[in-house]
PDB file of C-alpha atoms in Angstrom:
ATOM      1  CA  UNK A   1      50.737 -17.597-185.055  1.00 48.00           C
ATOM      2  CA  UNK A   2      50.977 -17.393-188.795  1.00 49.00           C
ATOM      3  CA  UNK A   3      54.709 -16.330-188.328  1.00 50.00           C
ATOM      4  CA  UNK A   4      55.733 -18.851-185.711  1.00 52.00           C
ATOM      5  CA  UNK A   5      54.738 -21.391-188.619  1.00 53.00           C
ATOM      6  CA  UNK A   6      56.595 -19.578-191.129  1.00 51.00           C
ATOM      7  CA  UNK A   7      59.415 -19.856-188.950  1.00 50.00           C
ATOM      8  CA  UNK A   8      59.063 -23.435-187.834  1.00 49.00           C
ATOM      9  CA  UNK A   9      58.669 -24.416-191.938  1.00 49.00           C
ATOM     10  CA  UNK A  10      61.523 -22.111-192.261  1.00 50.00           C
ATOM     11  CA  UNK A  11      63.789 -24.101-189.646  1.00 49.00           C
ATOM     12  CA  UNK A  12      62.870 -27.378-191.175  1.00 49.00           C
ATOM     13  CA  UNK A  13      64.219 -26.103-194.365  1.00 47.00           C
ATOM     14  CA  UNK A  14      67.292 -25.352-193.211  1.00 49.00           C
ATOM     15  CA  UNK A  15      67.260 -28.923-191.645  1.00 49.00           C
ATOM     16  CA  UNK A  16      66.952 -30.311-194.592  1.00 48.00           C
ATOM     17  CA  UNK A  17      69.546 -28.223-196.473  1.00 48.00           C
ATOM     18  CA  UNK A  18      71.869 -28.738-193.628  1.00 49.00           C
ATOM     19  CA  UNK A  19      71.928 -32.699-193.829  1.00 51.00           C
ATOM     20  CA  UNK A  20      73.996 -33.000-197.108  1.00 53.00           C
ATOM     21  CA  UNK A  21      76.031 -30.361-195.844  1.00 52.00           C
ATOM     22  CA  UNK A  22      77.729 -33.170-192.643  1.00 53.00           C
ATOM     23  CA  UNK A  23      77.785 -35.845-194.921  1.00 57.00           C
ATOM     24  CA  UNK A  24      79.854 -33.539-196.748  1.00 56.00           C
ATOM     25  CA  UNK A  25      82.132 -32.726-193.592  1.00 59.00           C
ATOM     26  CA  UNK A  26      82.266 -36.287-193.133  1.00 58.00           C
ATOM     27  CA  UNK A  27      83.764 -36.951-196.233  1.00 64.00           C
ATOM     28  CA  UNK A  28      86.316 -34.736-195.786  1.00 79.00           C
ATOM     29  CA  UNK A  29      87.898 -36.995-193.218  1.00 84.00           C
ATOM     30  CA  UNK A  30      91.571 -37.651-194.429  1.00 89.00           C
ATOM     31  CA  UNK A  31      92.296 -40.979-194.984  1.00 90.00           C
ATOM     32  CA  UNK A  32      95.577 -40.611-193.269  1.00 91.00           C
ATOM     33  CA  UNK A  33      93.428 -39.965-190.175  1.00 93.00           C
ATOM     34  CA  UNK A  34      91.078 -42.744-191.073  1.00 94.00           C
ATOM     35  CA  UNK A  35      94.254 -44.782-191.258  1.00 95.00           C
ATOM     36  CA  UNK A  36      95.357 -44.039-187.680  1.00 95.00           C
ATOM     37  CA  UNK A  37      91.837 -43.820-186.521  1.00 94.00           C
ATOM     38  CA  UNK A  38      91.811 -47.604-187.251  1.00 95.00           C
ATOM     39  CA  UNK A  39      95.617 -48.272-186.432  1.00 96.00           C
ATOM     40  CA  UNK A  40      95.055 -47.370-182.623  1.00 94.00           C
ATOM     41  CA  UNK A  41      91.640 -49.650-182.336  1.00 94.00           C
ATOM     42  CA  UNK A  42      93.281 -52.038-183.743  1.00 95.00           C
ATOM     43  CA  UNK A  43      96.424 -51.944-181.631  1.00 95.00           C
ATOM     44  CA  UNK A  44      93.925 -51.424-178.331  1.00 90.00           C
ATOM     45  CA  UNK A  45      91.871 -54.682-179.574  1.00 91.00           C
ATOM     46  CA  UNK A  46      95.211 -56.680-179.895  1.00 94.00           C
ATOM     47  CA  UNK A  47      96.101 -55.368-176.352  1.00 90.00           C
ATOM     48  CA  UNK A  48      92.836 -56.354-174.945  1.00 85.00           C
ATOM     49  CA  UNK A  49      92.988 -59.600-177.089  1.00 91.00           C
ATOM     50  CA  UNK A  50      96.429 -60.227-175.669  1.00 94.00           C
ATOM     51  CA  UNK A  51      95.234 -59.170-171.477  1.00 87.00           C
ATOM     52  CA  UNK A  52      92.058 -61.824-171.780  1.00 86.00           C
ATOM     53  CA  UNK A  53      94.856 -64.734-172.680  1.00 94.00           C
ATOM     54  CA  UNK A  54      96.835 -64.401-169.910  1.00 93.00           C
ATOM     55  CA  UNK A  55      93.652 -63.899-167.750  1.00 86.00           C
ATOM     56  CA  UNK A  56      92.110 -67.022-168.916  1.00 90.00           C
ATOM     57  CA  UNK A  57      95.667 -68.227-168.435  1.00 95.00           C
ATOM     58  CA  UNK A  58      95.691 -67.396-165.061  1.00 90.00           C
ATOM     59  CA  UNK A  59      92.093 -68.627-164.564  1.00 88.00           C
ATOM     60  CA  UNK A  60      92.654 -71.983-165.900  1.00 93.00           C
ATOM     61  CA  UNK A  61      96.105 -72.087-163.540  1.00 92.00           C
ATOM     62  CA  UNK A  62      93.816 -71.630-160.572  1.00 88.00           C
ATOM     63  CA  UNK A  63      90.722 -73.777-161.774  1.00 89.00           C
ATOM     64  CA  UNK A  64      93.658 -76.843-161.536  1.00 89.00           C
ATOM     65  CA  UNK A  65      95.424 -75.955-158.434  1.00 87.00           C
ATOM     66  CA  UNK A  66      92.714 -74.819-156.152  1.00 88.00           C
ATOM     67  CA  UNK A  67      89.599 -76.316-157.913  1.00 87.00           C
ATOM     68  CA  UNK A  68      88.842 -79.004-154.859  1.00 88.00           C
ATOM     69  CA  UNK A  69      89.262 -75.980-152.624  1.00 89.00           C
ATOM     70  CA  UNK A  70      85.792 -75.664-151.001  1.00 89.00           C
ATOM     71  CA  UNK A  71      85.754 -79.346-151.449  1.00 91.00           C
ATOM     72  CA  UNK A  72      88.677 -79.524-149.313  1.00 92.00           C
ATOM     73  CA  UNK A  73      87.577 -77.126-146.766  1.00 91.00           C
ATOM     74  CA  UNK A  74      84.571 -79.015-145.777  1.00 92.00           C
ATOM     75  CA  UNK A  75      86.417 -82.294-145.652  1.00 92.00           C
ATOM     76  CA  UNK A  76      88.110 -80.959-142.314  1.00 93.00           C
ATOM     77  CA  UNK A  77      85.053 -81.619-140.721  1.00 92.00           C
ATOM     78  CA  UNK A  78      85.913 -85.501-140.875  1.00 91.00           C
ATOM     79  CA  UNK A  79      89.178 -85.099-138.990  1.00 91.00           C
ATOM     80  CA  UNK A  80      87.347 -82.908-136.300  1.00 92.00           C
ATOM     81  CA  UNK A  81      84.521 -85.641-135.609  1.00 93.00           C
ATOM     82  CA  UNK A  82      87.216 -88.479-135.832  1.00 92.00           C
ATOM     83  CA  UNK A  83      88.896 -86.462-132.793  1.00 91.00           C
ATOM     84  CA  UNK A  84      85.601 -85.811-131.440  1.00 92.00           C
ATOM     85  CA  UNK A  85      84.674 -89.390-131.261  1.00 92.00           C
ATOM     86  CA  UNK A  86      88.043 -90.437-130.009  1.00 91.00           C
ATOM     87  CA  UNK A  87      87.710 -87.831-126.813  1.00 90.00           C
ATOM     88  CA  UNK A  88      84.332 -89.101-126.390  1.00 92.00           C
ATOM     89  CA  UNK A  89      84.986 -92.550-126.275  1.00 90.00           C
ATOM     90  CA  UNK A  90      87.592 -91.785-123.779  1.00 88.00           C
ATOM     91  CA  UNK A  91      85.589 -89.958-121.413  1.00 88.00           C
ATOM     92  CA  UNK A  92      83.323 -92.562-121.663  1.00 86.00           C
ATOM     93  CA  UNK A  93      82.953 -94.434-118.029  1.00 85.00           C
ATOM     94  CA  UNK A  94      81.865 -97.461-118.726  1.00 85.00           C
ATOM     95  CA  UNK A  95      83.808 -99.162-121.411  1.00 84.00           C
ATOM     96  CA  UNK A  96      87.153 -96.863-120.120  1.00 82.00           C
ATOM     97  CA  UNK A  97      90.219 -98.899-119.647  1.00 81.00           C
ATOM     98  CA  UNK A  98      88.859-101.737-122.264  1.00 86.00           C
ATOM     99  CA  UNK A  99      90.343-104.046-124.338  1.00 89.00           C
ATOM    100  CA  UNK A 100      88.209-102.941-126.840  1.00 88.00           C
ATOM    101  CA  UNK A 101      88.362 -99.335-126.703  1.00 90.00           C
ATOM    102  CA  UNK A 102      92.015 -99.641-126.873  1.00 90.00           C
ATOM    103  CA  UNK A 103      91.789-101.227-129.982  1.00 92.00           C
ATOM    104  CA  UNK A 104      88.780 -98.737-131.579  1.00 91.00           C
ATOM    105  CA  UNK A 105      91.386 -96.087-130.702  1.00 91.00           C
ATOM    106  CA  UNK A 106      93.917 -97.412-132.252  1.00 93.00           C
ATOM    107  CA  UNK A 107      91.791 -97.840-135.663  1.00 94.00           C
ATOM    108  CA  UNK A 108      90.394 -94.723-135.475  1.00 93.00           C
ATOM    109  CA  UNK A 109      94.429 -93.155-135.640  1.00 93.00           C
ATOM    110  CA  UNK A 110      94.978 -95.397-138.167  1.00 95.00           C
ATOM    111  CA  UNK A 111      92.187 -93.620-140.359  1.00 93.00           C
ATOM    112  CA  UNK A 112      93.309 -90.513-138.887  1.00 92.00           C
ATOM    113  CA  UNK A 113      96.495 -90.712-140.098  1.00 93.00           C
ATOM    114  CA  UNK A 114      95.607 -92.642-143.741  1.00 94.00           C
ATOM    115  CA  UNK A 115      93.535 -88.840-143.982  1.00 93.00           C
ATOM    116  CA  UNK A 116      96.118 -86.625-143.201  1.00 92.00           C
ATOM    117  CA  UNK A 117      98.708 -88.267-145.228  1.00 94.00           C
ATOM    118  CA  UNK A 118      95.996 -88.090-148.334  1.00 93.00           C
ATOM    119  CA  UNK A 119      95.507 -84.235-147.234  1.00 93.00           C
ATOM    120  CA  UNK A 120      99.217 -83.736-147.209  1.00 94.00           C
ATOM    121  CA  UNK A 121      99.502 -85.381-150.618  1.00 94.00           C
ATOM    122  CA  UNK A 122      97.276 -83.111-152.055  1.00 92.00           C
ATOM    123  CA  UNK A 123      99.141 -79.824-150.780  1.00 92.00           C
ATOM    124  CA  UNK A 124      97.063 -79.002-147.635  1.00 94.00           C
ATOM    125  CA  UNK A 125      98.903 -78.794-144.396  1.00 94.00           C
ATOM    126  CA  UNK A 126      98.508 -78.718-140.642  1.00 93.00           C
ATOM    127  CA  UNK A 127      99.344 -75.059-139.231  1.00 95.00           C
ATOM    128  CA  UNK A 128     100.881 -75.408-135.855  1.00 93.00           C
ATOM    129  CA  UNK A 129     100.172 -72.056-133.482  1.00 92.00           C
ATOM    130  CA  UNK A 130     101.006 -73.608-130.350  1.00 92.00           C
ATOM    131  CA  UNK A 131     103.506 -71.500-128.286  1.00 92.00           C
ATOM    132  CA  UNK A 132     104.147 -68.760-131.623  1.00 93.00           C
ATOM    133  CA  UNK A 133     102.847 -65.404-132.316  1.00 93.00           C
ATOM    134  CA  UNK A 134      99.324 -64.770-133.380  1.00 93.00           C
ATOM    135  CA  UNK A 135      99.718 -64.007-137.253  1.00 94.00           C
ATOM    136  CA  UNK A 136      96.290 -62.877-138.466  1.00 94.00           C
ATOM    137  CA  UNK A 137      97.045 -64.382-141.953  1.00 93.00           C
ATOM    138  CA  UNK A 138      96.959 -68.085-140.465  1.00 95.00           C
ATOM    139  CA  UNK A 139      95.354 -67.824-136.808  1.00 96.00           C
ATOM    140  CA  UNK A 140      91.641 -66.243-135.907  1.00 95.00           C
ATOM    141  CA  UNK A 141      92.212 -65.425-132.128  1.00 95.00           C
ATOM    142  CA  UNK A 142      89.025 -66.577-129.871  1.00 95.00           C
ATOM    143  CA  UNK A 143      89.722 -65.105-126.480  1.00 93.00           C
ATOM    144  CA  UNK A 144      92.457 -63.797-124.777  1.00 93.00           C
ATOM    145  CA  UNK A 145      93.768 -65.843-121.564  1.00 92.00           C
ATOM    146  CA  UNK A 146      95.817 -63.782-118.808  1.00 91.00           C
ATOM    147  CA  UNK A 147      99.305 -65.370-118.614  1.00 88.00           C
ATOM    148  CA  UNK A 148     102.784 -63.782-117.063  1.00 87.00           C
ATOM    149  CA  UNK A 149     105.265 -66.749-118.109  1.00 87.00           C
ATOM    150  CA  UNK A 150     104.475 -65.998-122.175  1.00 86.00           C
ATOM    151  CA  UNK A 151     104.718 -62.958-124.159  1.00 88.00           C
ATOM    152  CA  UNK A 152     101.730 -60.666-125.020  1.00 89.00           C
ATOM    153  CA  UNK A 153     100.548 -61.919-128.078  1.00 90.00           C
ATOM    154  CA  UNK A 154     101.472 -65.891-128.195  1.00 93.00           C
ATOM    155  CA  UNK A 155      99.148 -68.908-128.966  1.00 94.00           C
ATOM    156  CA  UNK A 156      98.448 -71.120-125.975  1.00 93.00           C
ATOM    157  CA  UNK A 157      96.077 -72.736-126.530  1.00 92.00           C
ATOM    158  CA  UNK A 158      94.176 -74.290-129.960  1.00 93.00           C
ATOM    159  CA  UNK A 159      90.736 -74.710-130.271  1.00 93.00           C
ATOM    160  CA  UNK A 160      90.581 -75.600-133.649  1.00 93.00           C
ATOM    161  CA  UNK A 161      93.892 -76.992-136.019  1.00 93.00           C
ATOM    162  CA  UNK A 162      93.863 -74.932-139.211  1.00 95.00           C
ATOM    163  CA  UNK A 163      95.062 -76.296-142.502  1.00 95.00           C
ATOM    164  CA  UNK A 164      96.687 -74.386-145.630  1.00 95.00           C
ATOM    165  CA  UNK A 165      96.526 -75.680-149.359  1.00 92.00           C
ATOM    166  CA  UNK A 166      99.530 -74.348-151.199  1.00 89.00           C
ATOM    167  CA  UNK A 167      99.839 -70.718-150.248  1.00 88.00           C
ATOM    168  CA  UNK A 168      95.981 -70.006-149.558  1.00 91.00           C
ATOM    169  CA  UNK A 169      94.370 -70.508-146.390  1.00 93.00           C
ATOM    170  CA  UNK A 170      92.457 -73.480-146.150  1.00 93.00           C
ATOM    171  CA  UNK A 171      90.574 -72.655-142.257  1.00 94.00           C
ATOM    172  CA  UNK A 172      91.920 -70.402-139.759  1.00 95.00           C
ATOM    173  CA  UNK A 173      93.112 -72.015-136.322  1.00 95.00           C
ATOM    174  CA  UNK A 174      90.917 -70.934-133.676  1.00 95.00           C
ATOM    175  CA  UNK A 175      93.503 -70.293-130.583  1.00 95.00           C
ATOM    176  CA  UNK A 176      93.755 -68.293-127.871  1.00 95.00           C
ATOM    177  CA  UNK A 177      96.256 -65.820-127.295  1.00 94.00           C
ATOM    178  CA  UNK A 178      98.029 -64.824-123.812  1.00 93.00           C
ATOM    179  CA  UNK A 179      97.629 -61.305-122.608  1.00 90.00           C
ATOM    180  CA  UNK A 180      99.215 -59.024-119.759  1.00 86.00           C
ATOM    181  CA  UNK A 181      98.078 -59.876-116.553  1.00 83.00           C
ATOM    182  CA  UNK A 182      96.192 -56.757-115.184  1.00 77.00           C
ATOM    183  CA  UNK A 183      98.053 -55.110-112.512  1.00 68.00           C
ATOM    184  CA  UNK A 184      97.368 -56.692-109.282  1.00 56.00           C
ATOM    185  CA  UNK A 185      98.435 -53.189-107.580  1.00 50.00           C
ATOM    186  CA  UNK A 186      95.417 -51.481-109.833  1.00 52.00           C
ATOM    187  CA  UNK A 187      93.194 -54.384-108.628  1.00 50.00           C
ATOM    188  CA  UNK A 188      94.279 -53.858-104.841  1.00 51.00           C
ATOM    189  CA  UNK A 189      93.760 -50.064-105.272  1.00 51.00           C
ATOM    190  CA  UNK A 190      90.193 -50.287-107.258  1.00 52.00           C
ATOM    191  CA  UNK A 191      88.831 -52.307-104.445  1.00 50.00           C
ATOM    192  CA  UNK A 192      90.205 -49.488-102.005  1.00 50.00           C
ATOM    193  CA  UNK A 193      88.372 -47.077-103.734  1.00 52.00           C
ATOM    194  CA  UNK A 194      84.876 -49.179-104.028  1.00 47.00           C
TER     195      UNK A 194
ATOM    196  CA  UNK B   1      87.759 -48.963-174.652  1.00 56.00           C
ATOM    197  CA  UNK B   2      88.106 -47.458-170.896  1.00 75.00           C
ATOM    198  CA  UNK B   3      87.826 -50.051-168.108  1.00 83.00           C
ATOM    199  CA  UNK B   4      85.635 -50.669-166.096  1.00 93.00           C
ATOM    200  CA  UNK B   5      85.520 -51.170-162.369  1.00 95.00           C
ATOM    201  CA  UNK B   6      82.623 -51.267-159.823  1.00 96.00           C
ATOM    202  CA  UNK B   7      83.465 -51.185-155.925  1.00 96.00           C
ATOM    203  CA  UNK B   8      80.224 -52.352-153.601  1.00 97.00           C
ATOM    204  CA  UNK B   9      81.558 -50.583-150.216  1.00 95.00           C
ATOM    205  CA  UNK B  10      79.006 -53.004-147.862  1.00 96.00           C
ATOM    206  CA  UNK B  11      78.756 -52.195-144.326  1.00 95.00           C
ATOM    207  CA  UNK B  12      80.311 -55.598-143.223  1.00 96.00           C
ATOM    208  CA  UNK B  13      81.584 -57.146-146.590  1.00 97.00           C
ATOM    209  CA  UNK B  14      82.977 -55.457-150.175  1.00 97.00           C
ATOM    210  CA  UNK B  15      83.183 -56.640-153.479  1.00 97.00           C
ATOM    211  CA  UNK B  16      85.304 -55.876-156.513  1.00 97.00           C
ATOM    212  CA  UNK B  17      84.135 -56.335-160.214  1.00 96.00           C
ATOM    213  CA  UNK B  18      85.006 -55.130-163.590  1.00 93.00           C
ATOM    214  CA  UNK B  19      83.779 -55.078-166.809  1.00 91.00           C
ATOM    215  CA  UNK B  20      84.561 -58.007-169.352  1.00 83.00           C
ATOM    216  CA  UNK B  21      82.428 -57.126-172.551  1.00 79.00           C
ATOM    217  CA  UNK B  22      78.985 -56.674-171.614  1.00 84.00           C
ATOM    218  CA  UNK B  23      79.024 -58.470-168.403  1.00 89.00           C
ATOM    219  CA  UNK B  24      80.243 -57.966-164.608  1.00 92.00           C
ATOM    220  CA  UNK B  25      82.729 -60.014-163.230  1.00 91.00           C
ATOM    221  CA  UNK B  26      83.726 -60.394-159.401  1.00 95.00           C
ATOM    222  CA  UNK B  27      86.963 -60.105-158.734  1.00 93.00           C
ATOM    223  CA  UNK B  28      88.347 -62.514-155.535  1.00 90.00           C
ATOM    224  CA  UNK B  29      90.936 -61.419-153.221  1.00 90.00           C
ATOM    225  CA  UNK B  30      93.906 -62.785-152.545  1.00 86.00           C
ATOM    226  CA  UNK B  31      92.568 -65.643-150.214  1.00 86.00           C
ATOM    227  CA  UNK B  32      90.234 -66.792-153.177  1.00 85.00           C
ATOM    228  CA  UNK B  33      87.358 -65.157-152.001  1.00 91.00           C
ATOM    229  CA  UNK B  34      84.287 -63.448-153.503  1.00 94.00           C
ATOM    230  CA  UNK B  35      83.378 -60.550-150.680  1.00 97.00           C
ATOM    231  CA  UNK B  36      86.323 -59.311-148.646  1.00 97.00           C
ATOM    232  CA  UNK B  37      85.252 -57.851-144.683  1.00 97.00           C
ATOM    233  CA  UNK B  38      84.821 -54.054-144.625  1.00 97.00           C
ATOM    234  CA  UNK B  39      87.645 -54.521-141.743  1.00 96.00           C
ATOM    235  CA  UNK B  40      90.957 -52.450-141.226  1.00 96.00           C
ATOM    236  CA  UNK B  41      93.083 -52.673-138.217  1.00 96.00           C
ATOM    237  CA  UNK B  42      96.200 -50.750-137.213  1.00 95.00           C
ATOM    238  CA  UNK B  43      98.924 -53.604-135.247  1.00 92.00           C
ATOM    239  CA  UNK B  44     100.968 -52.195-132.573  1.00 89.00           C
ATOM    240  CA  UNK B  45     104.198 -52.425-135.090  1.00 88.00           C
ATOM    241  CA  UNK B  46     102.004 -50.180-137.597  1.00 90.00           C
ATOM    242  CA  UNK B  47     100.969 -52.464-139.861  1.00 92.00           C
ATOM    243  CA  UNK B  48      98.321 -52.074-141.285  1.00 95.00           C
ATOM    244  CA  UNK B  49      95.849 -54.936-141.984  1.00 95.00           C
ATOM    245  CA  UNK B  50      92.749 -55.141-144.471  1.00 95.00           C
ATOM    246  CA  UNK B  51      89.359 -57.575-144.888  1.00 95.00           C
ATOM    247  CA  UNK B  52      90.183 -61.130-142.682  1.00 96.00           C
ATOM    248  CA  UNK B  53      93.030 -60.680-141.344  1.00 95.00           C
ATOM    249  CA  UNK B  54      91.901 -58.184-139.391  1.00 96.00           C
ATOM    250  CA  UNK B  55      88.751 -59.546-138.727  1.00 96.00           C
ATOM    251  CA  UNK B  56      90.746 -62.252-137.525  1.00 95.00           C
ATOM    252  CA  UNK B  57      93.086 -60.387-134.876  1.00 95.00           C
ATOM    253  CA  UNK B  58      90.416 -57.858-133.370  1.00 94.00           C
ATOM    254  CA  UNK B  59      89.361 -60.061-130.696  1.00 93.00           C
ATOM    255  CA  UNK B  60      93.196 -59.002-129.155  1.00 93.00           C
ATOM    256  CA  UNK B  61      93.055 -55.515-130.606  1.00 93.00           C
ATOM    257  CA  UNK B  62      89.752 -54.258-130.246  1.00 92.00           C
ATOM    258  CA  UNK B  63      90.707 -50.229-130.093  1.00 91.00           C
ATOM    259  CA  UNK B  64      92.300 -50.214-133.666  1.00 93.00           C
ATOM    260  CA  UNK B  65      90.614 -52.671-135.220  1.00 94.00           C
ATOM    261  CA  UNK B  66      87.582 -50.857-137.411  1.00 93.00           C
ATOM    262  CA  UNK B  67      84.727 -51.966-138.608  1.00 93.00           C
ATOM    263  CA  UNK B  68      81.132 -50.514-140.235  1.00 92.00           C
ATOM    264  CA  UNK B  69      82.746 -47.295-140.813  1.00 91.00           C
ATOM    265  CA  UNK B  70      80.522 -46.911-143.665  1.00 91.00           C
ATOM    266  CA  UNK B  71      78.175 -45.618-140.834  1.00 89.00           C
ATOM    267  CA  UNK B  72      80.052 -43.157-140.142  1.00 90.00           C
ATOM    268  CA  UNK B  73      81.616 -41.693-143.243  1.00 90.00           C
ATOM    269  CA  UNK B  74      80.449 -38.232-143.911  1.00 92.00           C
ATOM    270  CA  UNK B  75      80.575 -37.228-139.937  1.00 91.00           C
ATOM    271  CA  UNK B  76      82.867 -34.840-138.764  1.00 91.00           C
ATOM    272  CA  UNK B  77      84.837 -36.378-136.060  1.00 88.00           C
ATOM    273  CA  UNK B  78      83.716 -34.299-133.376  1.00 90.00           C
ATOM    274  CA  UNK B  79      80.326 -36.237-134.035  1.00 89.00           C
ATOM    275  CA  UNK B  80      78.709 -37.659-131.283  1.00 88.00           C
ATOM    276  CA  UNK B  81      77.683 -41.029-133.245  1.00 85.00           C
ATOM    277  CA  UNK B  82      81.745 -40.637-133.906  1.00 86.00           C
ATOM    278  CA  UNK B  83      82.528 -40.163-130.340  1.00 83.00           C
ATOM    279  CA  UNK B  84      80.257 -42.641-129.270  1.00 81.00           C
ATOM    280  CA  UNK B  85      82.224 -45.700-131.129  1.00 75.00           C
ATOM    281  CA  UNK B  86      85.625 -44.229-131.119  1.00 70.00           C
TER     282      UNK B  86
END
C-alpha cells in the first residue's frame, strides 16, 4: 500500500514538472505558422462571411416574390365556392330559367373574372390539363377513366383547376387521366374460365 | 469550420437542415416546401421522379411508384415483408 502511494505522489510529481514543460512546446510554435494558422481562418471566415450574403440575398429575393404564397394558396378557395354557388344555383329547380338568376349569374362572373384578373396580376396563373399529358410537376392524377379515342396517359377530365405563381406551383389540378381499355378478348375469356 | 447537414429520412415525409452557427435550419425544396414525400417513382420513359411529383402520378403508376421504403431498408430482397409489397 505504502508503495502504491509512493508511486501515486511520485506520478503527481511528474505532473507537475511536466506542465511547464507544454507551455514550453507551445511556445515554440513558429510565428510563420502562427501567421498561416490565422491566414486560412481568416480566409475561411471571409468565405463563410461572403456565402451568408448571398444566402440572405437569396432569402430576401424569395421573402418578396413568393411572400403572399400560402396567402395565395388559400385564396383559391374563393374561386372554387364562387363556381360552386354558380352550379348550385343552376341546378336549382325552382328559381331555374329566372330573370333573376340570370342576372346573379351574370354578377357572380363579373366577380369571377375581377379575381382572376387580380390573380393574374399578381403572377399566378390558370394551368389548363384538359386534353394534354399528365405532367406530375403541374397535375395530381385522381383516377384513371378507360378511354380508346385518347392516348394512355392524357387529362380528360378536371376536377379541380390548378394555379402556378411564377415558376412554383401554386395547387395541383386534380384530373383524371385516360387509360387502355382492358382487353375485351381477356374479359370474354376470364368469364369462360369462371 | 466543416458543414453541417442533418437528413430526417421519415417514413412518409423528409427534411433537410444544416447548420448556421449554433442553430438548425430547414432547408425547402424546390416547390418552397418544408418536408418533401419519402416518394420515388420510375416513368415508363425512365425518368425518374422524387417527393410530389411522384406522389402526384402514382395513382396511374402504382407498380413503380415507391413509397415507405424506410420499412424495408435493411431486408434482403428475397424477404418475405419484401416480397409481400413488391
Amino acid at each position: 500500500m505504502e508503495k502504491e502511494q509512493r508511486s501515486k505522489s511520485e506520478e503527481k510529481s511528474d505532473d507537475k514538472t511536466k506542465l511547464p514543460e507544454t507551455n514550453e512546446n507551445e511556445n515554440q510554435i513558429k510565428p510563420e505558422d502562427k501567421i498561416k494558422d490565422l491566414e486560412d481562418k481568416l480566409a475561411r471566415t471571409l468565405a463563410e462571411m461572403e456565402n451568408q450574403r448571398r444566402r440572405f440575398e437569396k432569402e430576401k429575393n424569395d421573402a418578396f416574390e413568393y411572400g403572399g404564397f400560402s396567402f395565395a394558396r388559400e385564396s383559391l378557395n374563393l374561386i372554387d365556392n364562387l363556381e360552386r354557388v354558380k352550379q348550385s344555383l343552376e341546378n336549382d329547380e325552382e328559381i331555374k330559367n329566372s330573370d333573376a338568376l340570370k342576372k346573379t349569374l351574370e354578377h357572380l362572373d363579373i366577380v369571377k373574372k375581377d379575381l382572376i384578373s387580380i390573380l393574374k396580376k399578381n403572377n399566378i396563373d390558370e394551368i389548363h390539363a384538359v386534353d394534354k399529358k399528365l405532367d406530375p410537376n403541374l397535375h395530381q392524377a385522381m383516377m384513371e377513366i378507360e378511354d380508346i379515342n385518347k392516348e394512355p396517359g392524357t387529362i380528360i377530365q378536371e376536377i379541380q383547376k390548378g394555379y402556378t405563381m411564377k415558376d412554383r406551383l401554386l395547387r395541383p389540378s386534380l384530373v383524371a387521366v385516360s387509360k387502355k381499355p382492358e382487353k375485351s378478348e381477356e374479359k370474354s375469356e376470364e368469364k369462360v374460365n369462371k | 469550420m466543416s458543414k453541417v447537414i442533418g437528413i430526417d429520412l421519415g417514413t412518409t415525409n423528409s427534411c433537410v437542415s444544416i447548420m448556421e452557427g449554433t442553430q438548425a435550419k430547414v432547408l425547402e425544396n424546390t416547390e418552397g416546401a418544408r418536408t418533401t414525400p419519402s416518394v420515388v417513382a420510375f416513368t415508363d420513359n425512365n425518368e425518374k421522379l422524387v417527393g410530389q411529383p411522384a406522389k402526384r402520378q402514382a395513382v396511374t403508376n402504382p407498380e413503380n411508384t415507391i413509397f415507405a421504403v424506410k420499412r424495408l431498408i435493411g431486408r434482403n430482397f428475397e424477404d418475405d415483408t419484401v416480397k409481400k409489397r413488391y
